[in-house]
């Protein structure tokens, strides 16, 4: 009996007929009809939160959280438990690498690519490749820089491989551990929207190191300007992946702590790059004594070491 | 005697890599041990200004090869491979043989001269043997992997033999 225009919702035919028959019955609409109250709800939301949803991917994060809870059920002393961390296909690994090299502004790497399937394949083998790339490229670059100098004798510098391995693996696994502990501690004090598991943080750090592999190869070029341009470029790319991942996680905290956290992340990342460049690659214009070649007619020729 | 014949047969299998199951079925680690030790011994005697700058020590080569082979085997098993642990170690170890041959050739070439020509010869030889090793081990191991993860398993093998080739190529005598 109650007129259909008393109701706010746009009714479908069945419900309209039913309501015409029994106006006081409560109605529940289970299906999500397109015209319904997305408009009403979004009016209640703050306008700034929409971009956060995009950043967080909250539209499917609930589902993926549930799924994540169901996935890893094997006890940690069985082989199957660790197999769940290698449950990736070739195209997935390539996608994640692509996502770390071409960061989309506003998209969170973890939510977009990891999606509750963190893998250990990427971080481990990217670190291994980076170790050997840096060692080999450093060796090659030193060889080309010192080539032609009469006092130079080539050495393979194999000891540097172990130093590179220690540094890079420590960075890629201990810094995520510290960061995860820090985020857990802050989480207990301040309710954050976003919290990452330890493996997801390891994943982000591992994949963000990928850009340094081609950078290290290009660092063979013995020009200081070129090397620093490459370094800044790769630092911007991988740093932006890290910032876009961790900014939503610390944003709700005290402003100064949030900024300090992100600044520390970037600082450590930059330290790694600068340290590798300084230690493994000799400077192109090193102060080697310029060889003085006495020419036959008595004048001496000083060759510039460049 | 029977073991020696089995080892010898596997060496022949590596030289002409075909998809045969003999290498996989009767695995043994004698061949890899002999190859690893001989490679590590041949990599000794490199030049060094100080202890820190020289080539790899015996223990470093040994650990690199065995630890590398174990890690690659674990990797392929974790990705869902059906090959057993020691079978994979056996294959990876035997496929170091072309690189050991390359090391032998390099040392012989270095006895003759150390100039650019010898470097080019060494580069070609090591490069060819690196390709042979990788292809041989891939031929044996690739079938036991799930099809959409083959590249994920082959890449570490490539890296492993690349590092060994690099050590061989950068060997400089005193």
Short mmCIF file of C-alpha atoms in Angstrom, two decimals:
data_model
loop_
_atom_site.label_atom_id
_atom_site.label_comp_id
_atom_site.label_asym_id
_atom_site.label_seq_id
_atom_site.Cartn_x
_atom_site.Cartn_y
_atom_site.Cartn_z
CA UNK A 1 0.00 0.00 0.00
CA UNK A 2 2.82 2.36 0.69
CA UNK A 3 3.71 4.12 -2.48
CA UNK A 4 6.91 3.06 -4.12
CA UNK A 5 8.18 6.64 -4.09
CA UNK A 6 8.37 6.56 -0.31
CA UNK A 7 11.27 4.21 -0.75
CA UNK A 8 14.62 5.70 -1.55
CA UNK A 9 16.04 2.79 -3.49
CA UNK A 10 15.56 2.02 -7.09
CA UNK A 11 13.64 -1.20 -6.97
CA UNK A 12 13.68 -4.10 -9.33
CA UNK A 13 10.45 -5.55 -10.49
CA UNK A 14 10.24 -8.49 -8.10
CA UNK A 15 10.93 -6.47 -5.03
CA UNK A 16 8.51 -3.80 -6.12
CA UNK A 17 5.76 -6.37 -6.53
CA UNK A 18 6.53 -7.94 -3.20
CA UNK A 19 6.57 -4.65 -1.45
CA UNK A 20 3.33 -3.67 -3.06
CA UNK A 21 1.91 -6.82 -1.51
CA UNK A 22 3.51 -6.39 1.87
CA UNK A 23 4.79 -2.91 2.42
CA UNK A 24 6.16 -3.38 5.91
CA UNK A 25 8.44 -6.25 5.08
CA UNK A 26 12.14 -5.59 5.43
CA UNK A 27 14.05 -5.90 2.26
CA UNK A 28 17.62 -6.92 1.84
CA UNK A 29 19.27 -6.49 -1.48
CA UNK A 30 22.09 -8.97 -1.80
CA UNK A 31 23.11 -8.34 -5.38
CA UNK A 32 24.83 -5.06 -6.00
CA UNK A 33 22.83 -3.26 -8.59
CA UNK A 34 24.82 -0.71 -10.49
CA UNK A 35 22.77 2.33 -9.62
CA UNK A 36 22.70 1.69 -5.93
CA UNK A 37 24.19 3.52 -3.16
CA UNK A 38 27.76 3.79 -4.25
CA UNK A 39 26.88 7.43 -4.78
CA UNK A 40 25.38 7.75 -1.34
CA UNK A 41 28.30 6.07 0.35
CA UNK A 42 30.95 7.95 -1.48
CA UNK A 43 29.42 11.22 -0.47
CA UNK A 44 30.11 10.27 3.09
CA UNK A 45 33.75 9.50 2.39
CA UNK A 46 36.38 12.19 2.54
CA UNK A 47 37.54 13.09 -0.92
CA UNK A 48 41.16 12.45 -0.06
CA UNK A 49 40.59 8.82 0.76
CA UNK A 50 39.80 7.78 -2.79
CA UNK A 51 43.38 7.94 -3.86
CA UNK A 52 44.30 6.00 -0.75
CA UNK A 53 42.03 3.20 -1.81
CA UNK A 54 43.81 3.09 -5.10
CA UNK A 55 47.12 3.10 -3.32
CA UNK A 56 46.06 0.40 -0.93
CA UNK A 57 44.00 -1.62 -3.34
CA UNK A 58 41.46 -2.09 -0.61
CA UNK A 59 38.89 -3.34 -3.06
CA UNK A 60 40.41 -6.78 -3.07
CA UNK A 61 42.76 -6.66 -0.13
CA UNK A 62 40.14 -8.12 2.18
CA UNK A 63 39.67 -11.09 -0.06
CA UNK A 64 43.36 -11.61 -0.48
CA UNK A 65 43.92 -11.37 3.26
CA UNK A 66 41.45 -14.17 3.79
CA UNK A 67 43.04 -16.23 1.08
CA UNK A 68 46.46 -15.61 2.57
CA UNK A 69 45.26 -17.00 5.84
CA UNK A 70 44.19 -20.17 4.13
CA UNK A 71 47.31 -20.69 2.05
CA UNK A 72 50.26 -21.32 4.31
CA UNK A 73 49.05 -24.12 6.51
CA UNK A 74 52.02 -26.48 6.48
CA UNK A 75 54.18 -26.48 9.63
CA UNK A 76 57.45 -24.67 9.24
CA UNK A 77 59.67 -27.71 9.53
CA UNK A 78 58.30 -29.35 6.40
CA UNK A 79 59.52 -28.78 2.89
CA UNK A 80 56.02 -27.86 1.72
CA UNK A 81 56.02 -24.79 3.92
CA UNK A 82 58.95 -23.33 2.04
CA UNK A 83 57.51 -24.40 -1.27
CA UNK A 84 54.69 -21.93 -0.74
CA UNK A 85 57.24 -19.15 -1.04
CA UNK A 86 58.25 -20.29 -4.50
CA UNK A 87 54.77 -20.50 -5.89
CA UNK A 88 55.40 -18.16 -8.80
CA UNK A 89 55.46 -18.64 -12.53
CA UNK A 90 57.91 -17.09 -14.94
CA UNK A 91 55.52 -14.42 -16.12
CA UNK A 92 54.75 -13.40 -12.53
CA UNK A 93 58.40 -12.87 -11.73
CA UNK A 94 58.85 -10.89 -14.93
CA UNK A 95 55.77 -8.80 -14.09
CA UNK A 96 57.13 -7.98 -10.65
CA UNK A 97 60.48 -7.00 -12.10
CA UNK A 98 58.72 -4.79 -14.62
CA UNK A 99 56.71 -3.21 -11.82
CA UNK A 100 59.85 -2.38 -9.90
CA UNK A 101 61.60 -0.83 -12.88
CA UNK A 102 58.63 1.22 -14.12
CA UNK A 103 56.90 2.40 -10.95
CA UNK A 104 53.44 3.72 -11.66
CA UNK A 105 52.91 6.86 -9.60
CA UNK A 106 50.26 6.18 -7.04
CA UNK A 107 50.31 2.42 -7.29
CA UNK A 108 51.60 0.40 -4.40
CA UNK A 109 54.02 -2.31 -5.51
CA UNK A 110 52.97 -4.74 -2.82
CA UNK A 111 49.27 -4.42 -3.41
CA UNK A 112 49.54 -4.39 -7.14
CA UNK A 113 52.02 -7.15 -7.79
CA UNK A 114 52.64 -9.16 -4.68
CA UNK A 115 48.97 -9.50 -3.74
CA UNK A 116 49.60 -11.77 -0.78
CA UNK A 117 51.78 -14.13 -2.74
CA UNK A 118 55.24 -13.03 -1.65
CA UNK A 119 57.97 -15.12 -3.15
CA UNK A 120 61.55 -15.66 -2.14
CA UNK A 121 62.75 -16.50 -5.63
CA UNK A 122 62.98 -12.90 -6.78
CA UNK A 123 64.78 -11.42 -3.80
CA UNK A 124 67.27 -14.27 -3.55
CA UNK A 125 68.29 -14.51 -7.19
CA UNK A 126 68.20 -10.78 -7.84
CA UNK A 127 70.62 -10.34 -4.92
CA UNK A 128 72.85 -13.14 -6.22
CA UNK A 129 72.89 -11.63 -9.71
CA UNK A 130 73.60 -8.19 -8.30
CA UNK A 131 76.53 -9.49 -6.25
CA UNK A 132 78.21 -11.06 -9.23
CA UNK A 133 77.31 -8.21 -11.58
CA UNK A 134 78.89 -5.65 -9.28
CA UNK A 135 82.00 -7.75 -8.74
CA UNK A 136 82.46 -8.54 -12.43
CA UNK A 137 81.65 -5.02 -13.64
CA UNK A 138 83.96 -3.48 -11.06
CA UNK A 139 86.74 -5.77 -12.13
CA UNK A 140 86.16 -5.02 -15.83
CA UNK A 141 85.91 -1.29 -15.25
CA UNK A 142 89.15 -1.22 -13.28
CA UNK A 143 90.79 -3.21 -16.04
CA UNK A 144 89.73 -0.74 -18.73
CA UNK A 145 90.67 2.28 -16.66
CA UNK A 146 94.16 1.04 -15.94
CA UNK A 147 94.72 -0.53 -19.33
CA UNK A 148 97.85 0.70 -21.01
CA UNK A 149 99.53 1.89 -17.87
CA UNK A 150 102.90 0.20 -17.73
CA UNK A 151 102.83 -0.44 -14.00
CA UNK A 152 99.44 -2.11 -14.05
CA UNK A 153 99.11 -5.84 -13.60
CA UNK A 154 95.64 -7.35 -13.80
CA UNK A 155 94.27 -9.10 -10.73
CA UNK A 156 90.88 -10.80 -10.54
CA UNK A 157 90.10 -9.30 -7.08
CA UNK A 158 88.06 -12.33 -6.10
CA UNK A 159 87.97 -11.32 -2.45
CA UNK A 160 85.60 -8.52 -3.36
CA UNK A 161 82.93 -11.04 -4.30
CA UNK A 162 82.52 -12.15 -0.69
CA UNK A 163 82.42 -8.54 0.46
CA UNK A 164 79.78 -7.72 -2.13
CA UNK A 165 77.76 -10.78 -1.15
CA UNK A 166 77.84 -9.92 2.54
CA UNK A 167 76.85 -6.31 1.94
CA UNK A 168 74.03 -6.92 -0.45
CA UNK A 169 72.47 -9.86 1.33
CA UNK A 170 72.73 -8.05 4.66
CA UNK A 171 71.02 -5.02 3.16
CA UNK A 172 68.28 -6.99 1.43
CA UNK A 173 67.42 -9.12 4.47
CA UNK A 174 68.42 -7.29 7.65
CA UNK A 175 67.03 -3.89 6.75
CA UNK A 176 63.59 -5.41 5.99
CA UNK A 177 63.82 -7.21 9.33
CA UNK A 178 64.53 -3.97 11.15
CA UNK A 179 61.85 -2.14 9.22
CA UNK A 180 59.30 -4.86 9.90
CA UNK A 181 60.11 -4.80 13.60
CA UNK A 182 59.80 -1.03 13.62
CA UNK A 183 56.45 -1.12 11.83
CA UNK A 184 55.14 -3.76 14.21
CA UNK A 185 56.17 -1.65 17.16
CA UNK A 186 54.50 1.46 15.75
CA UNK A 187 51.46 -0.62 14.89
CA UNK A 188 51.00 -1.50 18.51
CA UNK A 189 50.95 2.18 19.40
CA UNK A 190 49.06 3.68 16.47
CA UNK A 191 46.37 1.91 14.52
CA UNK A 192 47.58 1.83 10.95
CA UNK A 193 45.53 0.95 7.92
CA UNK A 194 48.31 -0.94 6.31
CA UNK A 195 50.71 -3.43 7.73
CA UNK A 196 53.01 -5.65 5.77
CA UNK A 197 54.26 -9.09 6.57
CA UNK A 198 57.99 -9.64 6.79
CA UNK A 199 58.09 -11.51 3.50
CA UNK A 200 56.29 -8.76 1.65
CA UNK A 201 58.88 -6.25 2.84
CA UNK A 202 61.68 -8.59 1.78
CA UNK A 203 59.98 -8.91 -1.59
CA UNK A 204 59.77 -5.15 -2.12
CA UNK A 205 63.38 -4.65 -1.17
CA UNK A 206 64.54 -7.56 -3.32
CA UNK A 207 62.70 -6.47 -6.43
CA UNK A 208 63.64 -2.82 -5.93
CA UNK A 209 67.30 -3.83 -6.20
CA UNK A 210 66.78 -5.09 -9.72
CA UNK A 211 67.39 -1.68 -11.34
CA UNK A 212 70.95 -1.74 -9.99
CA UNK A 213 71.87 -4.70 -12.20
CA UNK A 214 71.83 -2.81 -15.53
CA UNK A 215 73.16 0.23 -13.68
CA UNK A 216 76.17 -1.74 -12.48
CA UNK A 217 76.83 -2.96 -15.99
CA UNK A 218 76.66 0.58 -17.32
CA UNK A 219 78.99 1.77 -14.57
CA UNK A 220 81.80 0.16 -16.56
CA UNK A 221 81.81 3.38 -18.59
CA UNK A 222 84.68 5.32 -17.02
CA UNK A 223 83.07 8.75 -16.96
CA UNK A 224 82.29 10.29 -13.61
CA UNK A 225 79.35 12.30 -14.87
CA UNK A 226 77.78 9.29 -16.57
CA UNK A 227 78.15 7.20 -13.42
CA UNK A 228 76.55 9.77 -11.17
CA UNK A 229 73.68 10.39 -13.59
CA UNK A 230 73.03 6.64 -13.72
CA UNK A 231 73.17 6.42 -9.96
CA UNK A 232 70.70 9.25 -9.41
CA UNK A 233 68.37 7.82 -12.04
CA UNK A 234 68.31 4.31 -10.58
CA UNK A 235 68.08 5.70 -7.06
CA UNK A 236 64.99 7.68 -8.06
CA UNK A 237 63.32 4.66 -9.62
CA UNK A 238 63.93 2.16 -6.86
CA UNK A 239 63.52 4.77 -4.16
CA UNK A 240 60.12 5.70 -5.50
CA UNK A 241 59.02 2.06 -5.35
CA UNK A 242 60.04 1.93 -1.70
CA UNK A 243 58.47 5.27 -0.84
CA UNK A 244 55.16 4.43 -2.48
CA UNK A 245 55.10 1.15 -0.60
CA UNK A 246 55.92 2.44 2.85
CA UNK A 247 54.34 5.87 2.89
CA UNK A 248 50.78 4.51 3.39
CA UNK A 249 52.07 2.35 6.20
CA UNK A 250 53.52 5.17 8.27
CA UNK A 251 51.37 8.07 7.18
CA UNK A 252 48.91 7.84 10.05
CA UNK A 253 51.64 7.97 12.59
CA UNK A 254 53.17 11.04 14.15
CA UNK A 255 54.24 13.26 11.25
CA UNK A 256 57.85 13.50 12.26
CA UNK A 257 58.25 9.77 12.76
CA UNK A 258 56.66 9.06 9.40
CA UNK A 259 58.96 11.44 7.57
CA UNK A 260 61.97 10.18 9.51
CA UNK A 261 61.14 6.57 8.62
CA UNK A 262 60.82 7.24 4.93
CA UNK A 263 63.94 9.40 4.97
CA UNK A 264 65.91 6.61 6.66
CA UNK A 265 64.73 4.10 4.08
CA UNK A 266 65.90 6.35 1.27
CA UNK A 267 69.14 7.19 3.02
CA UNK A 268 70.09 3.55 3.49
CA UNK A 269 69.22 2.85 -0.13
CA UNK A 270 71.41 5.70 -1.30
CA UNK A 271 74.21 4.61 0.99
CA UNK A 272 74.19 1.18 -0.60
CA UNK A 273 74.45 2.59 -4.10
CA UNK A 274 77.13 5.14 -3.28
CA UNK A 275 79.10 2.63 -1.25
CA UNK A 276 79.08 0.08 -4.05
CA UNK A 277 80.15 2.65 -6.59
CA UNK A 278 82.95 3.93 -4.40
CA UNK A 279 84.31 0.57 -3.32
CA UNK A 280 84.06 -1.61 -6.38
CA UNK A 281 84.68 0.92 -9.13
CA UNK A 282 87.89 2.91 -9.20
CA UNK A 283 87.55 6.57 -9.95
CA UNK A 284 88.25 7.30 -13.60
CA UNK A 285 90.67 10.13 -12.92
CA UNK A 286 92.68 8.54 -10.20
CA UNK A 287 95.89 10.15 -9.10
CA UNK A 288 98.17 7.72 -10.80
CA UNK A 289 101.49 9.32 -11.55
CA UNK A 290 101.43 10.38 -15.17
CA UNK A 291 104.20 8.52 -16.93
CA UNK A 292 106.90 10.82 -18.17
CA UNK A 293 108.29 9.55 -21.42
CA UNK A 294 111.59 11.08 -22.40
CA UNK A 295 111.40 11.66 -26.13
CA UNK A 296 114.41 11.19 -28.32
CA UNK A 297 115.02 14.82 -29.11
CA UNK A 298 115.33 15.77 -25.48
CA UNK A 299 111.89 17.13 -24.75
CA UNK A 300 109.85 15.24 -22.23
CA UNK A 301 106.29 14.30 -22.95
CA UNK A 302 103.88 14.04 -20.08
CA UNK A 303 100.85 11.97 -20.93
CA UNK A 304 97.64 12.86 -19.17
CA UNK A 305 95.99 10.02 -17.35
CA UNK A 306 92.39 10.18 -18.47
CA UNK B 1 85.86 -51.20 -11.87
CA UNK B 2 82.16 -51.08 -12.42
CA UNK B 3 82.05 -47.68 -10.79
CA UNK B 4 84.83 -46.44 -13.01
CA UNK B 5 82.95 -47.58 -16.07
CA UNK B 6 79.80 -45.85 -14.84
CA UNK B 7 81.71 -42.61 -14.30
CA UNK B 8 83.28 -42.88 -17.72
CA UNK B 9 79.91 -43.45 -19.35
CA UNK B 10 78.57 -40.31 -17.75
CA UNK B 11 81.48 -38.29 -19.05
CA UNK B 12 80.64 -39.48 -22.54
CA UNK B 13 77.00 -38.57 -21.98
CA UNK B 14 77.99 -35.03 -21.07
CA UNK B 15 80.13 -34.74 -24.16
CA UNK B 16 77.23 -35.67 -26.42
CA UNK B 17 74.22 -34.40 -24.49
CA UNK B 18 71.16 -36.33 -25.43
CA UNK B 19 68.06 -36.73 -23.36
CA UNK B 20 69.06 -39.98 -21.76
CA UNK B 21 67.91 -41.21 -18.42
CA UNK B 22 71.12 -43.12 -17.64
CA UNK B 23 72.75 -40.04 -16.21
CA UNK B 24 69.77 -39.35 -14.05
CA UNK B 25 69.05 -42.83 -12.84
CA UNK B 26 72.42 -43.98 -11.51
CA UNK B 27 73.74 -40.85 -9.97
CA UNK B 28 77.16 -40.74 -8.44
CA UNK B 29 79.23 -37.91 -7.10
CA UNK B 30 82.69 -39.25 -7.98
CA UNK B 31 82.85 -37.44 -11.27
CA UNK B 32 81.80 -34.08 -9.86
CA UNK B 33 84.32 -34.45 -7.05
CA UNK B 34 87.18 -35.18 -9.40
CA UNK B 35 86.19 -32.33 -11.70
CA UNK B 36 85.78 -29.85 -8.88
CA UNK B 37 89.09 -30.72 -7.27
CA UNK B 38 90.98 -30.57 -10.54
CA UNK B 39 89.38 -27.24 -11.47
CA UNK B 40 90.18 -25.79 -8.06
CA UNK B 41 93.77 -27.02 -8.31
CA UNK B 42 94.23 -25.55 -11.78
CA UNK B 43 92.91 -22.20 -10.56
CA UNK B 44 95.72 -21.99 -8.05
CA UNK B 45 98.89 -20.17 -8.70
CA UNK B 46 97.24 -17.01 -9.89
CA UNK B 47 99.06 -13.75 -9.47
CA UNK B 48 98.40 -11.50 -6.54
CA UNK B 49 99.95 -8.34 -5.27
CA UNK B 50 98.42 -8.93 -1.92
CA UNK B 51 96.44 -11.79 -0.58
CA UNK B 52 93.25 -9.88 -1.05
CA UNK B 53 93.46 -9.18 -4.71
CA UNK B 54 94.23 -12.50 -6.25
CA UNK B 55 92.14 -15.19 -7.73
CA UNK B 56 89.98 -17.54 -5.74
CA UNK B 57 91.62 -19.85 -3.27
CA UNK B 58 91.09 -23.61 -3.40
CA UNK B 59 88.48 -23.53 -0.65
CA UNK B 60 86.64 -20.69 -2.32
CA UNK B 61 86.32 -22.55 -5.61
CA UNK B 62 85.28 -25.72 -3.85
CA UNK B 63 82.64 -23.99 -1.74
CA UNK B 64 81.40 -21.97 -4.68
CA UNK B 65 80.84 -25.03 -6.84
CA UNK B 66 79.26 -27.26 -4.21
CA UNK B 67 77.26 -24.58 -2.47
CA UNK B 68 76.14 -23.23 -5.81
CA UNK B 69 75.04 -26.67 -6.97
CA UNK B 70 73.13 -27.27 -3.73
CA UNK B 71 71.38 -23.92 -3.96
CA UNK B 72 70.36 -24.51 -7.56
CA UNK B 73 69.06 -27.96 -6.68
CA UNK B 74 67.06 -26.56 -3.77
CA UNK B 75 65.74 -23.85 -6.02
CA UNK B 76 64.53 -26.29 -8.64
CA UNK B 77 62.93 -28.52 -6.03
CA UNK B 78 61.19 -25.62 -4.36
CA UNK B 79 59.81 -24.52 -7.69
CA UNK B 80 58.19 -27.91 -8.05
CA UNK B 81 60.75 -29.99 -9.89
CA UNK B 82 60.47 -33.74 -9.80
CA UNK B 83 64.15 -34.55 -9.88
CA UNK B 84 65.79 -35.88 -6.75
CA UNK B 85 68.38 -33.95 -4.80
CA UNK B 86 71.42 -36.04 -5.61
CA UNK B 87 70.45 -36.58 -9.22
CA UNK B 88 70.47 -32.86 -9.75
CA UNK B 89 73.81 -32.48 -7.97
CA UNK B 90 75.18 -35.24 -10.16
CA UNK B 91 74.08 -33.56 -13.38
CA UNK B 92 75.33 -30.13 -12.38
CA UNK B 93 78.64 -31.56 -11.29
CA UNK B 94 79.23 -33.58 -14.43
CA UNK B 95 78.36 -30.62 -16.63
CA UNK B 96 81.32 -28.74 -15.17
CA UNK B 97 83.47 -30.99 -17.35
CA UNK B 98 83.55 -28.74 -20.46
CA UNK B 99 84.68 -25.87 -18.24
CA UNK B 100 87.43 -28.00 -16.74
CA UNK B 101 88.60 -28.78 -20.26
CA UNK B 102 88.49 -25.05 -20.98
CA UNK B 103 90.67 -24.38 -17.92
CA UNK B 104 93.18 -26.91 -19.15
CA UNK B 105 93.29 -25.30 -22.57
CA UNK B 106 93.64 -21.84 -21.00
CA UNK B 107 96.59 -22.89 -18.92
CA UNK B 108 98.25 -24.38 -21.97
CA UNK B 109 97.63 -21.23 -23.99
CA UNK B 110 98.96 -19.09 -21.18
CA UNK B 111 102.15 -21.13 -21.17
CA UNK B 112 102.69 -20.04 -24.74
CA UNK B 113 101.87 -16.33 -24.50
CA UNK B 114 99.92 -13.82 -22.44
CA UNK B 115 99.11 -11.21 -25.04
CA UNK B 116 95.92 -10.11 -26.68
CA UNK B 117 95.84 -13.03 -29.10
CA UNK B 118 95.96 -15.53 -26.28
CA UNK B 119 93.20 -13.64 -24.54
CA UNK B 120 90.98 -13.84 -27.59
CA UNK B 121 91.63 -17.56 -27.93
CA UNK B 122 90.84 -18.06 -24.26
CA UNK B 123 87.71 -15.97 -24.57
CA UNK B 124 86.42 -18.04 -27.46
CA UNK B 125 87.25 -21.34 -25.80
CA UNK B 126 85.73 -20.40 -22.45
CA UNK B 127 82.67 -18.94 -24.11
CA UNK B 128 82.09 -22.08 -26.15
CA UNK B 129 82.53 -24.36 -23.16
CA UNK B 130 80.22 -22.18 -21.08
CA UNK B 131 77.54 -22.55 -23.71
CA UNK B 132 78.12 -26.28 -23.89
CA UNK B 133 77.87 -26.72 -20.11
CA UNK B 134 74.70 -24.71 -19.86
CA UNK B 135 73.07 -26.48 -22.76
CA UNK B 136 74.08 -29.90 -21.50
CA UNK B 137 72.74 -29.37 -18.00
CA UNK B 138 69.58 -27.73 -19.31
CA UNK B 139 68.99 -30.68 -21.61
CA UNK B 140 69.09 -33.02 -18.65
CA UNK B 141 67.27 -30.93 -16.10
CA UNK B 142 64.65 -29.04 -18.05
CA UNK B 143 62.25 -31.91 -18.47
CA UNK B 144 61.75 -32.40 -14.78
CA UNK B 145 60.40 -28.89 -14.30
CA UNK B 146 56.85 -27.65 -14.54
CA UNK B 147 56.50 -26.06 -17.98
CA UNK B 148 55.63 -22.51 -16.90
CA UNK B 149 58.68 -22.26 -14.65
CA UNK B 150 61.39 -23.55 -16.91
CA UNK B 151 63.07 -20.16 -17.28
CA UNK B 152 63.07 -19.69 -13.53
CA UNK B 153 65.06 -22.91 -13.17
CA UNK B 154 67.41 -22.42 -16.11
CA UNK B 155 68.50 -18.91 -15.14
CA UNK B 156 70.39 -19.90 -11.93
CA UNK B 157 72.18 -22.63 -13.87
CA UNK B 158 73.23 -20.00 -16.39
CA UNK B 159 74.48 -17.76 -13.59
CA UNK B 160 76.38 -20.62 -11.95
CA UNK B 161 78.31 -21.57 -15.06
CA UNK B 162 78.84 -17.90 -15.90
CA UNK B 163 80.59 -17.33 -12.59
CA UNK B 164 82.79 -20.39 -13.07
CA UNK B 165 83.63 -19.25 -16.60
CA UNK B 166 84.51 -15.81 -15.28
CA UNK B 167 86.91 -17.33 -12.77
CA UNK B 168 88.53 -19.36 -15.53
CA UNK B 169 88.80 -16.44 -17.93
CA UNK B 170 90.32 -14.04 -15.41
CA UNK B 171 93.00 -16.46 -14.34
CA UNK B 172 96.36 -14.81 -14.79
CA UNK B 173 99.56 -16.67 -14.05
CA UNK B 174 102.37 -15.09 -12.14
#
